[in-house]
Short mmCIF file of N, CA and C in Angstrom, two decimals:
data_model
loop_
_atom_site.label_atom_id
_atom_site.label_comp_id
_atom_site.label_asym_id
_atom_site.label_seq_id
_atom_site.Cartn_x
_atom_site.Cartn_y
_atom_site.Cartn_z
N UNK A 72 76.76 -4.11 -136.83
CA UNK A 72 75.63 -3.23 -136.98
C UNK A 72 74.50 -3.75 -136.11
N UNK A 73 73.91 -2.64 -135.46
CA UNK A 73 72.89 -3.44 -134.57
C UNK A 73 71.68 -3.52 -135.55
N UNK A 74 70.76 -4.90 -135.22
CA UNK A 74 69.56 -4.70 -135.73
C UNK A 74 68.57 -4.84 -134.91
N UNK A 75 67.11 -4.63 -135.81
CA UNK A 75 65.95 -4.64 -134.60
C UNK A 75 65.37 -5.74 -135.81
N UNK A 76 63.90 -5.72 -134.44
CA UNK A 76 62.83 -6.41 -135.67
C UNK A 76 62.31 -5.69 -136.44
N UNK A 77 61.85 -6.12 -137.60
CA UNK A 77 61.19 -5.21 -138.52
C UNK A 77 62.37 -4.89 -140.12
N UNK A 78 63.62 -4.48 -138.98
CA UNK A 78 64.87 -4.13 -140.81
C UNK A 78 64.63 -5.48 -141.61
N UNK A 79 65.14 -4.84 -142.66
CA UNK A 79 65.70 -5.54 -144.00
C UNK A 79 66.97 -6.26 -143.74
N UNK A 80 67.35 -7.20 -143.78
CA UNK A 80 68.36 -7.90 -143.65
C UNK A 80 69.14 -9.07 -144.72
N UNK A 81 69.93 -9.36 -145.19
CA UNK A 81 70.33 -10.51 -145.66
C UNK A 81 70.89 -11.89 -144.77
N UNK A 82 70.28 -12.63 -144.83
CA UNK A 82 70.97 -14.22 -143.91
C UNK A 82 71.38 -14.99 -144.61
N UNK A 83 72.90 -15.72 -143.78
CA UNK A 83 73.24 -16.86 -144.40
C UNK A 83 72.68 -18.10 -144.22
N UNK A 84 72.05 -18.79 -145.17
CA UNK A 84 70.92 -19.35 -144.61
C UNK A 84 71.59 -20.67 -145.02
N UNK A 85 71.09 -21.23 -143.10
CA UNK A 85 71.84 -22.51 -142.68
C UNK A 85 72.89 -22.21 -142.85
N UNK A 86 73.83 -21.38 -142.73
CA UNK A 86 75.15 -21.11 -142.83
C UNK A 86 75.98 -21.65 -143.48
N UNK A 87 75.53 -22.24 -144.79
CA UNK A 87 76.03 -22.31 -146.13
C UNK A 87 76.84 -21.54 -147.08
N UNK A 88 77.01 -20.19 -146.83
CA UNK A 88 77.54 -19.37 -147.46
C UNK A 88 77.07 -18.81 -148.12
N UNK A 89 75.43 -18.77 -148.86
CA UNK A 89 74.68 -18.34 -149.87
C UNK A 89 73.62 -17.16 -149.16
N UNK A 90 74.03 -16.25 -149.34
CA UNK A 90 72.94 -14.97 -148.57
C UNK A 90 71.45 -14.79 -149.37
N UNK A 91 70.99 -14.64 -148.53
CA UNK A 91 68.73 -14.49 -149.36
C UNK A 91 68.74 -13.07 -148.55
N UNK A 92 68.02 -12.38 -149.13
CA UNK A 92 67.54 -11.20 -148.62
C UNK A 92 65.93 -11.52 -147.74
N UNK A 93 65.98 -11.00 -146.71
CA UNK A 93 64.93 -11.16 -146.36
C UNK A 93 64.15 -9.98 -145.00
N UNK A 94 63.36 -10.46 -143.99
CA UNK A 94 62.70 -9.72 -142.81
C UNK A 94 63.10 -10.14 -141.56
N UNK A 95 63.61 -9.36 -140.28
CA UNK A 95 64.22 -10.04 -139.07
C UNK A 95 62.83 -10.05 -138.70
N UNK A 96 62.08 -11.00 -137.98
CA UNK A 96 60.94 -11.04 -137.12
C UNK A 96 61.13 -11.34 -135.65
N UNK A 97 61.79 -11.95 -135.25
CA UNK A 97 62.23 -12.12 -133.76
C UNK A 97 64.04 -12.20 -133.49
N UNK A 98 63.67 -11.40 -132.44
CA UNK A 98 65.90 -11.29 -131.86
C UNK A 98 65.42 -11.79 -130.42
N UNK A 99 66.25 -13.16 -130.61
CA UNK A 99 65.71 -13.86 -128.98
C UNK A 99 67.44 -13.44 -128.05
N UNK A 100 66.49 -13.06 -127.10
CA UNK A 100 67.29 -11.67 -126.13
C UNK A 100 68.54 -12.86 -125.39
N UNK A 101 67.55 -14.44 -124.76
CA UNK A 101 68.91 -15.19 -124.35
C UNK A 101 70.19 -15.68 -125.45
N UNK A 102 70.01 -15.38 -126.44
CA UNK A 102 71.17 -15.89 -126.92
C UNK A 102 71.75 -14.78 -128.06
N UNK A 103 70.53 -14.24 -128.44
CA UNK A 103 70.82 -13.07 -129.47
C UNK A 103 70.94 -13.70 -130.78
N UNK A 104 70.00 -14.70 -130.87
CA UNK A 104 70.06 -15.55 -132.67
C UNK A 104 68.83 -14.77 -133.41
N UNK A 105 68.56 -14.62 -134.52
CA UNK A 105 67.60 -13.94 -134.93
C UNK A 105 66.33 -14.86 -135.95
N UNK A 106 65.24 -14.15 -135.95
CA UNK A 106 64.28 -15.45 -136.76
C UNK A 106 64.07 -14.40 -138.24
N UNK A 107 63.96 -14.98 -139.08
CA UNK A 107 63.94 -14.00 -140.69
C UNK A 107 62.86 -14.85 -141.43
N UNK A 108 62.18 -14.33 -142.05
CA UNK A 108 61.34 -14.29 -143.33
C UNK A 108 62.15 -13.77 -144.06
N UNK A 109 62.33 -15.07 -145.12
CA UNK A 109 63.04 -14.74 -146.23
C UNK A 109 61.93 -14.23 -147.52
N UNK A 110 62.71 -13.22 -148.67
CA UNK A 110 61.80 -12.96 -149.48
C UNK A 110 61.19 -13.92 -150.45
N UNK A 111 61.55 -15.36 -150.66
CA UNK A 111 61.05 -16.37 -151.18
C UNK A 111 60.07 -17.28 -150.81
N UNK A 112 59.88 -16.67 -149.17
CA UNK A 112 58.79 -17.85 -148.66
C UNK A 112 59.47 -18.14 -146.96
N UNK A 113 60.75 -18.36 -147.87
CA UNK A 113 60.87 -19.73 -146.32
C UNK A 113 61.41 -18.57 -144.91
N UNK A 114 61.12 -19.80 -144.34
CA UNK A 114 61.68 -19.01 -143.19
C UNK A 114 63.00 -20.06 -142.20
N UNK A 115 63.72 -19.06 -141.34
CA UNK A 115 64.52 -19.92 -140.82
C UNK A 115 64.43 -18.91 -139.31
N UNK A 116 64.57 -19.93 -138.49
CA UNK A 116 64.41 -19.19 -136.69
C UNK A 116 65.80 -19.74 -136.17
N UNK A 117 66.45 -18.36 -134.92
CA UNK A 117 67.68 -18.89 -134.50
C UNK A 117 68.50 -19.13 -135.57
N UNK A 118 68.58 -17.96 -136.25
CA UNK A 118 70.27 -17.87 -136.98
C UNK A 118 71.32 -16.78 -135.91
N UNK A 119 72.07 -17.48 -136.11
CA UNK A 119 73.12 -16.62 -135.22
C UNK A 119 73.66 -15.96 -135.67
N UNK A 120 73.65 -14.71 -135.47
CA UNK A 120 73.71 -13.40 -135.31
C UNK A 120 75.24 -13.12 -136.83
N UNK A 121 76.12 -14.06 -136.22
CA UNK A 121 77.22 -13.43 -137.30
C UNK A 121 76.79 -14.28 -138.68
N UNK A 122 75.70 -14.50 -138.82
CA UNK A 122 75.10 -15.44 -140.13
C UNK A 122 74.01 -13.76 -140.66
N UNK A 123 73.86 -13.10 -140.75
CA UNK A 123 73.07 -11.75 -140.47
C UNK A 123 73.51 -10.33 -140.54
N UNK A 124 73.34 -10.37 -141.46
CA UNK A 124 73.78 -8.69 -141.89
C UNK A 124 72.46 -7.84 -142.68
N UNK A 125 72.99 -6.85 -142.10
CA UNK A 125 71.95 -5.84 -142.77
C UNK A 125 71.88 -5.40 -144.00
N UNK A 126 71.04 -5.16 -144.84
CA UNK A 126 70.98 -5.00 -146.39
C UNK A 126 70.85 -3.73 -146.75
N UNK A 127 71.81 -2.75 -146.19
CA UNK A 127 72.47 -1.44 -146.64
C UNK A 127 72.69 -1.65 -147.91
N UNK A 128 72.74 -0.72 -148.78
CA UNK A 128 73.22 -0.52 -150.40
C UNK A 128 73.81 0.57 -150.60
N UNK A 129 74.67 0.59 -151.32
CA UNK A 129 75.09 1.95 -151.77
C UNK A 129 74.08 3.31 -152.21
N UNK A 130 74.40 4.03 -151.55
CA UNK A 130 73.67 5.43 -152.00
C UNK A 130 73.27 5.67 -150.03
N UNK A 131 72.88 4.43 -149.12
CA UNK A 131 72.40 5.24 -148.02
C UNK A 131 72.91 5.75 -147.43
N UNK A 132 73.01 6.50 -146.46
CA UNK A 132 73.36 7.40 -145.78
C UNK A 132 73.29 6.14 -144.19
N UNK A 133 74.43 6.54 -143.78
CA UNK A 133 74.82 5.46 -142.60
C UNK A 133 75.99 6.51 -141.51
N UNK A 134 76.24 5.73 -140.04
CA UNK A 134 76.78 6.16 -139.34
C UNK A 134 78.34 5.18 -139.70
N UNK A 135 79.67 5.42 -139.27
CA UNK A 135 80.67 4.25 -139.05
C UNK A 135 81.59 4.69 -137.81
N UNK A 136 81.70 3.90 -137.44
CA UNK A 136 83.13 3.93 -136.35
C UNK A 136 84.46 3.52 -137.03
N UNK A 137 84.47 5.04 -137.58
CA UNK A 137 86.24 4.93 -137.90
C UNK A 137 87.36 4.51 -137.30
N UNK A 138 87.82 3.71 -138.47
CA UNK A 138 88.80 2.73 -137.91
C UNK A 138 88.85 1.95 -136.55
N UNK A 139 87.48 1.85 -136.58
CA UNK A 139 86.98 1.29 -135.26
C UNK A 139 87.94 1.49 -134.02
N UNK A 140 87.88 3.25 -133.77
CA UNK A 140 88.24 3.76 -132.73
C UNK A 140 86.97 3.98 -131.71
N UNK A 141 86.27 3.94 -132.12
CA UNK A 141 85.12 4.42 -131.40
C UNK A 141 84.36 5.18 -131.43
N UNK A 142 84.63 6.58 -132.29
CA UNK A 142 83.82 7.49 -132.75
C UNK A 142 83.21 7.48 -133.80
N UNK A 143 81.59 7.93 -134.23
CA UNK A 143 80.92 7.58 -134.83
C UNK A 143 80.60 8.67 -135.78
N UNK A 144 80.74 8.66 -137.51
CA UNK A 144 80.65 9.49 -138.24
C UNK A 144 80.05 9.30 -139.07
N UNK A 145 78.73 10.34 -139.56
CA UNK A 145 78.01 10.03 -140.55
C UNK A 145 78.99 10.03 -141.89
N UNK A 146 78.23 9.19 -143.09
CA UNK A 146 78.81 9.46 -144.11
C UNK A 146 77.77 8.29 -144.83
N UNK A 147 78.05 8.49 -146.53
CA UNK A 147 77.46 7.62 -147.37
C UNK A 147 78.06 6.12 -147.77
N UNK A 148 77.39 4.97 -148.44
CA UNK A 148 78.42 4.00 -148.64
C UNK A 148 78.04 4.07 -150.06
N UNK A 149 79.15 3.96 -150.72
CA UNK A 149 79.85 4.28 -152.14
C UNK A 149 79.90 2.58 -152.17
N UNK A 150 80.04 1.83 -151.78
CA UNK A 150 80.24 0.20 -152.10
C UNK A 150 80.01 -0.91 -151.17
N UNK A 151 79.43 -1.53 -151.51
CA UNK A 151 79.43 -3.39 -151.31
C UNK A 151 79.90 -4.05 -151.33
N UNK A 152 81.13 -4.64 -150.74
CA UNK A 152 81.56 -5.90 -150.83
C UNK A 152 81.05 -7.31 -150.60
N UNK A 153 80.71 -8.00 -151.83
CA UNK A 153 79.10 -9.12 -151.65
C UNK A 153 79.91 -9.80 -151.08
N UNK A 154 81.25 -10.24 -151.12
CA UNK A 154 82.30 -11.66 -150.14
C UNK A 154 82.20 -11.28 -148.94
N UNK A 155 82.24 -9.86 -148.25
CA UNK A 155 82.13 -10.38 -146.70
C UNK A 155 81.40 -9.31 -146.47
N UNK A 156 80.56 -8.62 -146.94
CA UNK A 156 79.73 -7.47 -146.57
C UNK A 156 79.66 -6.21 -146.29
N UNK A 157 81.09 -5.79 -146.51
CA UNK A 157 82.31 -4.52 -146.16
C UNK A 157 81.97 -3.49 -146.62
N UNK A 158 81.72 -2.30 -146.47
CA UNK A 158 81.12 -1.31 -146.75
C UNK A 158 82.85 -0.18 -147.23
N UNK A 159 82.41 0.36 -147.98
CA UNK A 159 83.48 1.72 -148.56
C UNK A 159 82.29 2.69 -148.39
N UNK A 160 82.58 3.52 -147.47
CA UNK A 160 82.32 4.71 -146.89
C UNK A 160 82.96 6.21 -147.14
N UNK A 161 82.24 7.10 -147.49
CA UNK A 161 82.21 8.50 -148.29
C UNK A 161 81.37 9.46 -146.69
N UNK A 162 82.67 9.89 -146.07
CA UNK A 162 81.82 10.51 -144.84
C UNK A 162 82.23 11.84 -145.54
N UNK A 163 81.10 12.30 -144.33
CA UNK A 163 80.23 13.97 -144.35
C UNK A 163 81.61 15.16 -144.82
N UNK A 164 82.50 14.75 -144.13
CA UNK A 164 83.72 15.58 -143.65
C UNK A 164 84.62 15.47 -144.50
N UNK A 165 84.66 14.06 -145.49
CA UNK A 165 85.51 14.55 -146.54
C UNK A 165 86.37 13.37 -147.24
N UNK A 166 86.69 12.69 -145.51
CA UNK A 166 87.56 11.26 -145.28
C UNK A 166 86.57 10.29 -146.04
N UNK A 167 87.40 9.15 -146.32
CA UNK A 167 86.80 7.73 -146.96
C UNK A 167 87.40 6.59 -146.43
N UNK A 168 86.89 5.59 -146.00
CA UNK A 168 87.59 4.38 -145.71
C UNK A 168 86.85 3.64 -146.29
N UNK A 169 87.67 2.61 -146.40
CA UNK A 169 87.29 1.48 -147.18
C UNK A 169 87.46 -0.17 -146.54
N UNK A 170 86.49 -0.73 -147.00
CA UNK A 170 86.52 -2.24 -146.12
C UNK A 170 86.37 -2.05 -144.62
N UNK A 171 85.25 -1.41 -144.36
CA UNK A 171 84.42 -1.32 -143.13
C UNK A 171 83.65 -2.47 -142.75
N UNK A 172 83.74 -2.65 -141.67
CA UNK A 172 82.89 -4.47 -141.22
C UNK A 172 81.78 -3.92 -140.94
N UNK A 173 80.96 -4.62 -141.52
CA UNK A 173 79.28 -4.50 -140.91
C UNK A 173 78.80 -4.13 -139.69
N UNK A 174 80.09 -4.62 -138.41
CA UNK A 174 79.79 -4.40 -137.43
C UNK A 174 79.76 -3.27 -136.98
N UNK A 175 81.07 -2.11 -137.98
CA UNK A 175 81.58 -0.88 -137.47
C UNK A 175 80.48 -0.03 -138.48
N UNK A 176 79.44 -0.37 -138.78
CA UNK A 176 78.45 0.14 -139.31
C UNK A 176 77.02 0.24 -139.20
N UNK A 177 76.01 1.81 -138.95
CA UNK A 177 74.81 1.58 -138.75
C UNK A 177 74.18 1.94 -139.32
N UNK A 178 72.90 2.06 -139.67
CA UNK A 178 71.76 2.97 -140.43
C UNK A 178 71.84 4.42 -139.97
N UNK A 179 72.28 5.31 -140.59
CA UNK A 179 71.82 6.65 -139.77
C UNK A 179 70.17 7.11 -139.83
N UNK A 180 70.77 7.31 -138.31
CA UNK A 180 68.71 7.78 -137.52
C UNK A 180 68.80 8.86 -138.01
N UNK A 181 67.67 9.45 -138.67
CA UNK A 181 66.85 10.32 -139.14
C UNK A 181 66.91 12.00 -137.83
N UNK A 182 67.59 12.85 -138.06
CA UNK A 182 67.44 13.69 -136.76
C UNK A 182 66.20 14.33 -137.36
N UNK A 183 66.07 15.48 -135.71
CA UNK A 183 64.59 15.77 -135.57
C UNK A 183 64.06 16.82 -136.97
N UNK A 184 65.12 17.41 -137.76
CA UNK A 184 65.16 18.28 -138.37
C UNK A 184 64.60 17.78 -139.63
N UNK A 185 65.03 16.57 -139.99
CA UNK A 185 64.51 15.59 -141.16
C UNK A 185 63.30 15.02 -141.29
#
């Protein structure tokens, strides 16, 4: 999933295995590690990127690349998987997959109509 500065994110902080919810504040462009304000205070700079996932929840409305072919389909996520972050997806059209990687997943942008 791509992120910017500003989303909501969860990090594995120090790459311990224990996720904090927190704020991306800087994505440094040479290496692509990210800096977060966590919601407790602390902060940590230069986490790398696969330590970093976005803090989607069930009910939003998101894009996925099914079966990570390449094409991109809106739909809702129906579930969380807190062990590796996997999304179960309820698209527009009808289909569902399940155990979607974070990666094959985005926020859906708001069209002009909304």
């Amino acid at each position: 999933m791509e992120l910017h500065v500003g989303d909501r994110c969860e990090g594995n902080y120090q790459g311990l295995g224990i996720w904090y919810p927190g704020k991306i504040t800087n994505i440094h462009s040479e290496d692509g590690s990210i800096d977060i304000n966590y919601d407790d205070g602390d902060v940590e700079l230069r986490v790398r990127k696969m330590w970093v996932r976005s803090s989607l929840k069930v009910g939003d409305k998101c894009e996925a690349n099914y079966h990570g072919r390449g094409m991109w389909y809106k739909g809702t996520i129906l579930a969380v998987n807190e062990t590796n972050g996997a999304f179960n997806i309820q698209f527009d059209d009808g289909d569902r997959e399940d155990n979607v990687l974070p990666t094959l997943v985005r926020r859906q942008l708001p069209t002009q109509e909304e």
